[in-house]
Each structure stands twice: as C-alpha cells, then as structure tokens.
Short mmCIF file of C-alpha atoms (C1' of nucleotides) in Angstrom, two decimals:
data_model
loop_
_atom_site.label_atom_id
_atom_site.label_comp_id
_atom_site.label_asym_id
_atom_site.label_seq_id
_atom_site.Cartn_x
_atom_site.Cartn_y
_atom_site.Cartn_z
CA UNK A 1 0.00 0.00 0.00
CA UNK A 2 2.72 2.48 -0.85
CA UNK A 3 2.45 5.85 -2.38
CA UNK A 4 1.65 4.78 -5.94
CA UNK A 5 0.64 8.11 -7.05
CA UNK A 6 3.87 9.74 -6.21
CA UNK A 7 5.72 7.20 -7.77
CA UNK A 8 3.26 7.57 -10.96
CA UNK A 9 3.93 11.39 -10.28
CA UNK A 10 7.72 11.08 -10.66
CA UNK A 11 8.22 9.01 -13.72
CA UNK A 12 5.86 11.37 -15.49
CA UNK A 13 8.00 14.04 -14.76
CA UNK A 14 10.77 12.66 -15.71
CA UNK A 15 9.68 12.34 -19.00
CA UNK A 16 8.54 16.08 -18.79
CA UNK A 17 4.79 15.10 -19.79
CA UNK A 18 2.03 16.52 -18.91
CA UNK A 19 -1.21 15.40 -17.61
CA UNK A 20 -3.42 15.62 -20.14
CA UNK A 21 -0.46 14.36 -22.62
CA UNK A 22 -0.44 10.79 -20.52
CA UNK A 23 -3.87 11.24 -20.90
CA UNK A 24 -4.25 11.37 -24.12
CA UNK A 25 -1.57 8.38 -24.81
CA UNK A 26 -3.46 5.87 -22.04
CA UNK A 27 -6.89 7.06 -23.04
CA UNK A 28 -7.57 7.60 -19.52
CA UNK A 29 -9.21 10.82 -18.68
CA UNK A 30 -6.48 13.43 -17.42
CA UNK A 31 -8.61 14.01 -14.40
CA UNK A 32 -8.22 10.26 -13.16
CA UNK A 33 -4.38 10.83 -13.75
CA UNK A 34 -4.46 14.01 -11.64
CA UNK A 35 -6.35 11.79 -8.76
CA UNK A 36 -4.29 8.63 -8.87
CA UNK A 37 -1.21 10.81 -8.41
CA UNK A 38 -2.38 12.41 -5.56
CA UNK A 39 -3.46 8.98 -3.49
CA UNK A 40 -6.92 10.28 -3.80
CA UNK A 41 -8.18 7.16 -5.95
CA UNK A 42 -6.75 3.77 -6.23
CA UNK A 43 -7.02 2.76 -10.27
CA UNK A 44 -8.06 -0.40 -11.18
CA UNK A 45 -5.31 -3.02 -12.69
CA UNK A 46 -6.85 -2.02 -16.27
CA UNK A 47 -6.46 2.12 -15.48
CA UNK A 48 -2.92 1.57 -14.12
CA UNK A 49 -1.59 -0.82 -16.98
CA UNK A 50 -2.50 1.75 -19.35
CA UNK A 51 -0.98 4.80 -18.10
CA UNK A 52 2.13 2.42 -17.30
CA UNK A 53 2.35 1.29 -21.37
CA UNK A 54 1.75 5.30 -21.77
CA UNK A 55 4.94 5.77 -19.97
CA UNK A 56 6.91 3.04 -21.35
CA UNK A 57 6.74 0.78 -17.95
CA UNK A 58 4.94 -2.39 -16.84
CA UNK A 59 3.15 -3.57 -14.08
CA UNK A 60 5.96 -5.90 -13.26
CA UNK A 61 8.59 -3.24 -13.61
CA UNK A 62 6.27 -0.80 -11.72
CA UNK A 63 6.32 -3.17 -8.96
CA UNK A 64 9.51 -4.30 -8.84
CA UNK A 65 10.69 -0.73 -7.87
CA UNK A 66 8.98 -0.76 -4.67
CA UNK A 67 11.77 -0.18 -2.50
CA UNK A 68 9.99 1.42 0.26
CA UNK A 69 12.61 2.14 2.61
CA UNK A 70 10.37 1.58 5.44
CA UNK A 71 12.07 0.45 8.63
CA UNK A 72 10.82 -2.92 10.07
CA UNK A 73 11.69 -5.02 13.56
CA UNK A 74 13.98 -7.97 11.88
CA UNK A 75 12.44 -10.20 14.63
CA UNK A 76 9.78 -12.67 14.68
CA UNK A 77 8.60 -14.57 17.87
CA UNK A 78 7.91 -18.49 17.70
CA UNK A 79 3.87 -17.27 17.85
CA UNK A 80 4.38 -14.79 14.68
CA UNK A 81 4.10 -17.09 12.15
CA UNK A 82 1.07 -17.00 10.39
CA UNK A 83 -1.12 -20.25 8.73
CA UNK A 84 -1.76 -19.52 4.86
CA UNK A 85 -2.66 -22.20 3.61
CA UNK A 86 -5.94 -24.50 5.41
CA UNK A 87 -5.14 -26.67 8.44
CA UNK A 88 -5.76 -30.05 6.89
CA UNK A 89 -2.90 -32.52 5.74
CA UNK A 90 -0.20 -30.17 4.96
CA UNK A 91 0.18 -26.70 7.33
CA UNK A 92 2.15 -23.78 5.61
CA UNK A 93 3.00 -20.64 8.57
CA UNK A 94 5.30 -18.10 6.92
CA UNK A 95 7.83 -15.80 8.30
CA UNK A 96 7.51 -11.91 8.81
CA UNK A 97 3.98 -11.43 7.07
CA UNK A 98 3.95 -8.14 7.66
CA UNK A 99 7.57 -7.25 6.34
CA UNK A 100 7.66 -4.07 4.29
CA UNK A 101 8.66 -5.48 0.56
CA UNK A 102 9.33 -8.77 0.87
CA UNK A 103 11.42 -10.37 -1.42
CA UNK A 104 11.54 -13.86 0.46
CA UNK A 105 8.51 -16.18 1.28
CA UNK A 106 9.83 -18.48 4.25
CA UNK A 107 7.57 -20.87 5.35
CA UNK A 108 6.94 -23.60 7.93
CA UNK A 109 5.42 -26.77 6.50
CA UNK A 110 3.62 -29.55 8.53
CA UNK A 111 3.13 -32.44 6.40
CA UNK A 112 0.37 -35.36 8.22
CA UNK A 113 1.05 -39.03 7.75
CA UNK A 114 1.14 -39.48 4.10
CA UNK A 115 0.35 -35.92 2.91
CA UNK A 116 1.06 -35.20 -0.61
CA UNK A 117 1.53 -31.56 -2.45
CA UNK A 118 -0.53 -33.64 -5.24
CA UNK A 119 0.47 -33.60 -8.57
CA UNK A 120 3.61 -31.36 -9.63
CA UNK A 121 3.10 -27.63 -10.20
CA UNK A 122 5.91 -25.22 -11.51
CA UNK A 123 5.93 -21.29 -11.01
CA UNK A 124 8.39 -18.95 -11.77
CA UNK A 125 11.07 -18.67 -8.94
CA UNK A 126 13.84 -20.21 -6.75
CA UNK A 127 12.94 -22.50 -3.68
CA UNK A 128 15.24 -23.39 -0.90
CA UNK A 129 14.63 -25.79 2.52
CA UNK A 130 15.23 -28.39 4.79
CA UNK A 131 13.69 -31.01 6.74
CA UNK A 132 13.36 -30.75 9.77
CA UNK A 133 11.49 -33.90 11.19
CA UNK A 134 10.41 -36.83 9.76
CA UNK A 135 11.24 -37.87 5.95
CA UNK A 136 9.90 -36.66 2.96
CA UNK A 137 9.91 -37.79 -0.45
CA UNK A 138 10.95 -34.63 -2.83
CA UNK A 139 10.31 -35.07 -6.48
CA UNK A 140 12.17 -31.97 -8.85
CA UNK A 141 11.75 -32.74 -12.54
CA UNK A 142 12.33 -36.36 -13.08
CA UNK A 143 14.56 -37.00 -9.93
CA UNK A 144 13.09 -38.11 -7.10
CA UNK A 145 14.93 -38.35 -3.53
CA UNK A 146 13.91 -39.24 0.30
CA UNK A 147 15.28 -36.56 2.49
CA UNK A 148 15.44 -36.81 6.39
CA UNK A 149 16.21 -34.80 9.18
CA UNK A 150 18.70 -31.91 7.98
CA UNK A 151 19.06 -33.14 4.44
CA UNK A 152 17.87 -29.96 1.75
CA UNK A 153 17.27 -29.15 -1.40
CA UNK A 154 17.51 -25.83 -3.52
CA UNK A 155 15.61 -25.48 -7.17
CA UNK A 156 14.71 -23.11 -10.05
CA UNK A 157 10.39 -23.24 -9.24
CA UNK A 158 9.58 -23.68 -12.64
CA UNK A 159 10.76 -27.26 -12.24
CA UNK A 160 7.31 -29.19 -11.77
CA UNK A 161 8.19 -30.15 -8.25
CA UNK A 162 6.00 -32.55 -5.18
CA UNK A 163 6.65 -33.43 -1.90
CA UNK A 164 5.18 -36.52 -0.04
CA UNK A 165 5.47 -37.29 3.60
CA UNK A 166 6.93 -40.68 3.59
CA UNK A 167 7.54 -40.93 7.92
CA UNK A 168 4.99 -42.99 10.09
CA UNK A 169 4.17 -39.51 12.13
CA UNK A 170 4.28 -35.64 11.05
CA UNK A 171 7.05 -34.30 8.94
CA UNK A 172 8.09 -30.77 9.18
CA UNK A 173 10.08 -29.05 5.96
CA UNK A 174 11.61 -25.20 6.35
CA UNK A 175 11.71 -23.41 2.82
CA UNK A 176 12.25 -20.32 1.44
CA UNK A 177 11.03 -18.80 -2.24
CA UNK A 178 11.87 -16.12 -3.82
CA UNK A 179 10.03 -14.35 -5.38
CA UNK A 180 7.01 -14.61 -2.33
CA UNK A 181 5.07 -16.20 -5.50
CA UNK A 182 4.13 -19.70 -4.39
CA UNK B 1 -3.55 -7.16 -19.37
CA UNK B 2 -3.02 -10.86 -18.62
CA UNK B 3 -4.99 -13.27 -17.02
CA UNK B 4 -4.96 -11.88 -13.66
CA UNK B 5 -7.96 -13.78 -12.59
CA UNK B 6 -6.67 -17.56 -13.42
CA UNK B 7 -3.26 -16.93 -11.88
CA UNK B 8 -5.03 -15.78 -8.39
CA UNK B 9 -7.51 -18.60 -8.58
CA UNK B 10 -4.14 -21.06 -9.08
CA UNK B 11 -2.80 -19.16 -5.95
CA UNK B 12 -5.58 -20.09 -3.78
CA UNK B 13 -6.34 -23.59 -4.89
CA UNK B 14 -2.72 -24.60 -4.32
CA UNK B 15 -3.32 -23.13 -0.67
CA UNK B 16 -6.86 -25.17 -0.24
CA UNK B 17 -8.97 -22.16 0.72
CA UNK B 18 -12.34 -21.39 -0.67
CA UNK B 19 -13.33 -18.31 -2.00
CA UNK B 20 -14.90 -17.22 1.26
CA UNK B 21 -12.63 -18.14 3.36
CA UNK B 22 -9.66 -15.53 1.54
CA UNK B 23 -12.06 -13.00 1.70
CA UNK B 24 -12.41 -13.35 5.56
CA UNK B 25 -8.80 -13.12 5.82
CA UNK B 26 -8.71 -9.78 3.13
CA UNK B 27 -11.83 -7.94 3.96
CA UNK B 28 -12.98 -8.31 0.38
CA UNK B 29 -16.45 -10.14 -0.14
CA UNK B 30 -16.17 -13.26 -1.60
CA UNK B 31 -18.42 -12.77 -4.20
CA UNK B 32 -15.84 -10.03 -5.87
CA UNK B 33 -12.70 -12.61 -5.56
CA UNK B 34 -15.14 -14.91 -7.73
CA UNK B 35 -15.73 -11.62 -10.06
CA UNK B 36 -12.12 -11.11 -9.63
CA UNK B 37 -10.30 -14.51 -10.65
CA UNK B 38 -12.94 -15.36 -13.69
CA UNK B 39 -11.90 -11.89 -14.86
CA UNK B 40 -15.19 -9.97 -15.11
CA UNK B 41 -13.74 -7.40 -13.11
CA UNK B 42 -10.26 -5.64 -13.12
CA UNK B 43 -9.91 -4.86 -9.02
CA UNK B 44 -8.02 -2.13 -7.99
CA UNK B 45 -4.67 -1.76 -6.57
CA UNK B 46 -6.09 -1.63 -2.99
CA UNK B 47 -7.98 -4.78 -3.53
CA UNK B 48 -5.57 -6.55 -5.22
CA UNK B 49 -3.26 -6.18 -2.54
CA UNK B 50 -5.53 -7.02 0.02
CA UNK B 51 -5.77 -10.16 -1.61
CA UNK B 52 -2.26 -11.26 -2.09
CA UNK B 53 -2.02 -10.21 1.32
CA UNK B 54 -3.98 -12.89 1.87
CA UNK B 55 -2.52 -15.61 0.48
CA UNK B 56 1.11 -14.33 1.46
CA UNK B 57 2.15 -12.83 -1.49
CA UNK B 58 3.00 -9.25 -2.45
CA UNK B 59 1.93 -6.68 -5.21
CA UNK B 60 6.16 -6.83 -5.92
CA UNK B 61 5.87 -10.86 -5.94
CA UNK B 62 2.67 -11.19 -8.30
CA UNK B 63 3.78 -8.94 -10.94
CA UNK B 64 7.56 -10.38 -10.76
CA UNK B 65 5.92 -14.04 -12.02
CA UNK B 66 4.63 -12.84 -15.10
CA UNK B 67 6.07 -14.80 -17.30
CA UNK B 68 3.93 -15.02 -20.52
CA UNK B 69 5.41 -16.95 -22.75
CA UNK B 70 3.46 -15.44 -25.70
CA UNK B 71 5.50 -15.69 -28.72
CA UNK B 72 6.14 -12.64 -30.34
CA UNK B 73 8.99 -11.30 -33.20
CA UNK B 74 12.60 -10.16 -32.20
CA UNK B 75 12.83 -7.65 -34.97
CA UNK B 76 12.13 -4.62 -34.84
CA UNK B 77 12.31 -1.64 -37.89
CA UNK B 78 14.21 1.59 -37.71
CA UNK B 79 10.82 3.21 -37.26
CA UNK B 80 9.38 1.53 -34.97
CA UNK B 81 11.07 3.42 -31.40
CA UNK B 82 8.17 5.07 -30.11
CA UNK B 83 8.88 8.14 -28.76
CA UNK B 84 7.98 8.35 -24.44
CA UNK B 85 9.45 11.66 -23.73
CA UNK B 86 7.80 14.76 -24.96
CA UNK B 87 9.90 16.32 -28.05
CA UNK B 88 11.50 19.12 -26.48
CA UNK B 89 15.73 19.23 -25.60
CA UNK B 90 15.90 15.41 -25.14
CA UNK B 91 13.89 12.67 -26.92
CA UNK B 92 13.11 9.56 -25.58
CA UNK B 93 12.35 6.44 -28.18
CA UNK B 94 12.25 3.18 -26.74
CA UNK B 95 12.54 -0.38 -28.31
CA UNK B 96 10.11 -2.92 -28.47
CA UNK B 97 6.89 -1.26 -27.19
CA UNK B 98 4.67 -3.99 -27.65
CA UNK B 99 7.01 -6.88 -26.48
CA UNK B 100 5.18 -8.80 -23.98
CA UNK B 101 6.75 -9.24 -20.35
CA UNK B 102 9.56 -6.83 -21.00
CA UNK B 103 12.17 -7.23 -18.81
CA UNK B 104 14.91 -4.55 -20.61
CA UNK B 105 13.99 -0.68 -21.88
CA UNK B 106 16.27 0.30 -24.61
CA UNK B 107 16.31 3.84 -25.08
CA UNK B 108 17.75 5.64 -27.88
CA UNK B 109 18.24 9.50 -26.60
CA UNK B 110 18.60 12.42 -28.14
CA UNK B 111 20.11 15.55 -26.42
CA UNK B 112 19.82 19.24 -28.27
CA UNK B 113 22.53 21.45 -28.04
CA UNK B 114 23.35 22.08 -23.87
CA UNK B 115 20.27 19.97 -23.26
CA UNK B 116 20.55 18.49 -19.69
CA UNK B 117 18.17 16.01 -17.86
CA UNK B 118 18.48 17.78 -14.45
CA UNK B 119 19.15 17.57 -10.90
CA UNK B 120 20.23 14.12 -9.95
CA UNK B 121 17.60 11.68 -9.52
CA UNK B 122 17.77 7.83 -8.44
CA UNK B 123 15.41 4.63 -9.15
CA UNK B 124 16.07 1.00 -8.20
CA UNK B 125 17.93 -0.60 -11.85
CA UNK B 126 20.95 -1.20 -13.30
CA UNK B 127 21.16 1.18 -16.57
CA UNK B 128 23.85 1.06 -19.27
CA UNK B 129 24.91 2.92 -22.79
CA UNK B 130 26.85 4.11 -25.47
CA UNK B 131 27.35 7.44 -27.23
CA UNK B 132 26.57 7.17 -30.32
CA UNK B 133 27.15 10.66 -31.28
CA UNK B 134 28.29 13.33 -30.18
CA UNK B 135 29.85 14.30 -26.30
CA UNK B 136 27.68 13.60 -23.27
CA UNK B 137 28.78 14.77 -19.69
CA UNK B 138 27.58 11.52 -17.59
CA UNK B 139 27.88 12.35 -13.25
CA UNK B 140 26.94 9.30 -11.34
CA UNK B 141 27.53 10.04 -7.80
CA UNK B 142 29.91 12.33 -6.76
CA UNK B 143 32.27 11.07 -10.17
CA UNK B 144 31.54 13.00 -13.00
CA UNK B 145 33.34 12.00 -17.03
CA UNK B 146 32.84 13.60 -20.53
CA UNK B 147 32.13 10.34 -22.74
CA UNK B 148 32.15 10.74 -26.88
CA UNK B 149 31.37 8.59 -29.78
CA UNK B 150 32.06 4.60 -28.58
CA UNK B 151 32.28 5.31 -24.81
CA UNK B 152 29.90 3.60 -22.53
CA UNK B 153 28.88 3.02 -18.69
CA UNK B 154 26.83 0.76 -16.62
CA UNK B 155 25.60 1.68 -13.04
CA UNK B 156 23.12 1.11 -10.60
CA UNK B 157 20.08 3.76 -11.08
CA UNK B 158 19.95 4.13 -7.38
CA UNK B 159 23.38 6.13 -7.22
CA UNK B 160 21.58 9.49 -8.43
CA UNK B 161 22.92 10.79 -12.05
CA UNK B 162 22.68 13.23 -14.87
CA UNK B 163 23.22 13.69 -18.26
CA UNK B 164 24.58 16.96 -20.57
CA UNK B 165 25.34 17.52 -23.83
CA UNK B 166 28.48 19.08 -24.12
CA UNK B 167 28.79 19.06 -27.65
CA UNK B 168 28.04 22.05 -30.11
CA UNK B 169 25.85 19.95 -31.88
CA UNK B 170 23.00 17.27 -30.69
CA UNK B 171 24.24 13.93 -29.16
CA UNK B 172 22.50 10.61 -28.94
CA UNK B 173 22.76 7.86 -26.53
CA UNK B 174 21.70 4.49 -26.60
CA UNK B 175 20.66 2.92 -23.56
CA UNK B 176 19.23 0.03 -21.70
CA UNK B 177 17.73 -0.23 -18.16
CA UNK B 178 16.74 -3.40 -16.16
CA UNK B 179 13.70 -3.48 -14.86
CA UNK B 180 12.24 -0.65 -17.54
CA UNK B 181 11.24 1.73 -14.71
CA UNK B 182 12.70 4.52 -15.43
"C1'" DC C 1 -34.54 -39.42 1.36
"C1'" DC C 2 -33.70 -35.40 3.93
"C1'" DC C 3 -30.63 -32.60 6.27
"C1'" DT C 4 -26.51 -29.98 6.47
"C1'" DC C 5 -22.32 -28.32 5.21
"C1'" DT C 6 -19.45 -27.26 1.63
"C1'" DT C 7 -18.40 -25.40 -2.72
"C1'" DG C 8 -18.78 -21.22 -6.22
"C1'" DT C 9 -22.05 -18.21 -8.94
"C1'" DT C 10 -25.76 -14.65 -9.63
"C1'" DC C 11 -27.95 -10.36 -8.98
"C1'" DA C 12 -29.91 -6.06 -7.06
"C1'" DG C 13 -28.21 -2.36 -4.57
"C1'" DT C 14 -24.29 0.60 -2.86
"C1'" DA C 15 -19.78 2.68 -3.01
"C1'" DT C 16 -16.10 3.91 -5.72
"C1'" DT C 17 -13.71 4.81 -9.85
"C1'" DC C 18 -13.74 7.37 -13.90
"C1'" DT C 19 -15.18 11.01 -17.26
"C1'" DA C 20 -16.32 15.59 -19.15
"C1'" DA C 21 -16.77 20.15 -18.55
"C1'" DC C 22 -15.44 23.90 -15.87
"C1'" DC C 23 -12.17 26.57 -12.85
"C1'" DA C 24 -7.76 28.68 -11.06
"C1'" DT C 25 -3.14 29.86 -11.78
"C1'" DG C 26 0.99 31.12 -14.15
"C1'" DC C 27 3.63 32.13 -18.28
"C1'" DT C 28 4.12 34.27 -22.85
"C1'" DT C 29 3.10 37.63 -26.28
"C1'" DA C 30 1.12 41.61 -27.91
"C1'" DT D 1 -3.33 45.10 -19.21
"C1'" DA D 2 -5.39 41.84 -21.84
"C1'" DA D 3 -5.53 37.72 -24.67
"C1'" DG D 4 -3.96 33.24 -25.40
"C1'" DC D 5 -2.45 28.96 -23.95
"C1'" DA D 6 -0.11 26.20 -21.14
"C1'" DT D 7 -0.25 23.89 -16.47
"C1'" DG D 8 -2.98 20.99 -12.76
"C1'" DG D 9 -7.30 20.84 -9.75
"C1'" DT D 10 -12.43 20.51 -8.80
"C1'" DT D 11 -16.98 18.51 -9.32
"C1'" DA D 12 -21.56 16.53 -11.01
"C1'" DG D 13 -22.89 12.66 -13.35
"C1'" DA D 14 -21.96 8.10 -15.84
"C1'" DA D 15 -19.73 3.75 -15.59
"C1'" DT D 16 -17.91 0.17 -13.01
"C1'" DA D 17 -16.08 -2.09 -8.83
"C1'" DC D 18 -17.77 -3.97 -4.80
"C1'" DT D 19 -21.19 -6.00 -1.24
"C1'" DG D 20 -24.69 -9.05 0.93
"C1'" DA D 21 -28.21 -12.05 0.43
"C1'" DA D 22 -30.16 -15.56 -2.16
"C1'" DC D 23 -29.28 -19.49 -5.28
"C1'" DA D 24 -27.48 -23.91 -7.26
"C1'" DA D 25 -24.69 -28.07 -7.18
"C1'" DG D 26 -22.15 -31.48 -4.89
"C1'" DA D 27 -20.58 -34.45 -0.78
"C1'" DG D 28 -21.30 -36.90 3.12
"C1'" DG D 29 -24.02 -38.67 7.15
"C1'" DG D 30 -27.83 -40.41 9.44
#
DNA sequence: CCCTCTTGTTCAGTATTCTAACCATGCTTA
DNA sequence: TAAGCATGGTTAGAATACTGAACAAGAGGG
C-alpha cells in the first residue's frame, strides 16, 4: 500500500509530460491521472496498466521498484508465524507477514502421515529448505529423492516439483522462495 | 492485461482455501474474488493487494511471475522506437513497445545542443549505454566524465545521475535499463 | 430421502472509480 | 493590461467495482 501516485507522479515528470499528454496516450481521462497521483483514488489493474504502457513501464517493472525504505523489527517470535494455507494434511505458517517489501517467502510446513503436495506444479522462482522432522519424499523434474532430518534441497520453481510425507508420524520441511510467489 | 484472474484462482487452490474463506482473511467479499479470478472485473490496486495479502504474497511478488510466454517477433524496424518523452531538448524512443513481459527498456536518446536532464535523480535498476554521437557529460555520484562517440557506462540507477550535452551539436545515446522503470 | 455443510455463482443495490466540462493559476506575447 | 495557452485541480454525473443475500450443485451422514 505504498504511495503509488507519487511514484506515478515522478516518472511522469521525468519524462517532462504533462497530464493531459499521458492522458491522451493511455486514453484515460487526465482528471483520473491528476487523482491517482495524488493517493486520492486507487485505479483499477486495467487504469494503471494503461498509463504504465503510456509511460513506457509495466506492471511488473512498476512493482519491482517498490523499494519502500520503510524500517521494520527484523524479529519474529515463535507465535508470529502466520497459517496460509488450510489446516488439513499439509500446514504452511510463513515468516515476517507483515515485512515491508518482501522479497523472500519463508515458510513452515507440517506435512500429516502421508500428505502429498498432489500432482507437480511449476511457477516462476527459486525454492530453498530443509527437513526438519520426519522424511519426505521430494520429487524436482524427473529426480526423485527421500530426504530426512537436515538433508535440503535448492531449485529453479519452474521445475514441476512434489513433496510426499513418507515418515509414520508428522514431517516438518523449512523453505524459502523467492520471489514470495508460491 | 493478462490473465490476472486464473493466476489468483491457481494461488488459492494450491493453498486449499475457498473463496470465502480468503475473503475473511482480506476484507474483500467473496463474491468479488469470484468476479475477480474469472476476470469480469479488473480490481483495484487496494484490492488486489488485500488479496495477495492474503494468500502471502505481495503486489512486488505477483507482478515479478509474469512470465507469458506469448510468442512474439525479435525484430524490430528503424521506425518503430516510439517516442515516451515529450519532443523538447531530449527525446526519448524506446525499443520494443509492444514486447510482452519486457524485462529490458532500450532507449535511444537524443540531447539538443546544452540539453541536460536535471538535478540528480535515483530509481532501483541497473542502466547502461553508449554514445553514439556526439559528447555527453555523464555524473553518477559524486564522479563525473565527458564520454564521446564509442564510450559507454553501466551503473546502478539508485546512485543518483545526470546527463549533458556538451557538444556544439546534438548527441545521442543508446541505452538500456533493467527493470524498464525509469 | 432429507438434512446440512461445503463449494462457487448470480444479482440487485451501494460505493467507488472514472469522465467531461469547468475553474484557477501562471507564463508568454502583444 | 489583456488575450492566449499552457499547467494541474475541482466537481456533477456516468460507468464500473464492490457488497450481501439468495441461489445452485455437490458431498457426506444419518
């Protein structure tokens, strides 16, 4: 929830335009553009991709400059991790959920007797962990490996990876992904 | 404009939550994350976020994974640089305008006679170029170097820097900046 | 079979974004 | 000083995002 109209503000600037010129080039109305610069109206994905193409950016370029420089508490109590996913067979509690910009997704994952991430999925990132009870049965690609109690692993995402707890009792895995897109 | 709707549906299934139950956790209803992720509506920034929020992902995050692999041509013609900067001492034409997922800007620049871009200003990227023509005064910091026909430099946009033609006659630089936010 | 709990979708009404026309200010030129 | 044309800001009304309640389909469970 940073200043996005500032930013917006600044890179239009920069490129000594005017409002009504961005306007023009987006097709959004130049009053909109003088409102979503000044945090008085938060544009809709459509609004804001089009004044972004109008000023040569993306969405993903847009966003990758957030760099608030926001200080945060590095620390985390045992009791500050929070449950994403649903409790059921496999429990997912990441790390600093409420770190400004975060550029890593750590999470703690509690896999039940015989849970199973189901059928491989791939996304676009890099994924790090280690076990840290029980035994699990990683699958990356076409290799496929039983890791135990401080064994890890470390992947590009976009691997079609799986995990299966293979123990008799609860197996817990420590990862971390970067980008936070899992 | 891609599929913003699909990817956040993927997001949540691989987390097991129902539609209702993200939009307990967000504050959005659930009937607009169903509007949402079959793409009948294009949410705004402040509900977008609230959603990743959600499901432990950021704005930053989301955007970074957008990698459409929509095939599109490599070649571009001399006249297809689109002009982003209004045509006034410096001229901005970038490369590539309607590659999808663009991960580069390439900028060819064109400075009038004693046309400067300013005071100093700073954005997170790495940025490098050439002169093409011409004599260019390039400060990056607190060093500061007259570069001519064939010189180059590559820096990280956050040190703050400025550009000036020097030259009795326009110059013209050609640049490229990773992630194109500038 | 009915009941209940879950799932996601639909739709009428409300809140917000977005637009178009108007307004205020400052700069340039006559 | 006035006229002209930039700049960005304000505001009533149109368009669209968003909400809450009602609906439909499926999965158990008794």
């Amino acid at each position: 929830m940073p200043k996005i109209g500032t930013r917006l503000r600044e890179l239009r600037r920069r490129r000594n335009l005017g409002v009504r010129e961005v306007a023009l080039r987006s097709g959004i109305s130049h009053s909109s553009i003088s409102l979503i610069e000044r945090d008085c109206m938060s544009p809709s994905i459509d609004t804001l991709s089009a004044i972004l193409d109008a000023l040569g950016t993306t969405l993903t370029g847009f966003f990758s400059d957030l760099n608030s420089t926001v200080p945060h508490s590095p620390f985390y109590e045992a009791s500050e991790w929070v449950e994403i996913g649903k409790a059921q067979t496999i429990s997912y509690r990441m790390l600093g959920m409420n770190y400004p910009n975060r550029q890593i997704l750590m999470l703690h994952e509690t896999y039940a007797v015989g849970a199973d991430t189901g059928e491989p999925f791939s996304h676009s990132a890099q994924e790090a962990g280690t076990v840290l009870h029980g035994a699990v049965e990683v699958t990356v690609g076409d290799e496929c490996r039983v890791l135990k109690t401080g064994d890890g692993y470390y992947f590009d995402s976009r691997m079609p990876h799986r995990f299966r707890n293979v123990a008799n009792e609860p197996s817990t895995v420590l990862s971390a992904v970067t980008p936070p897109t899992y």
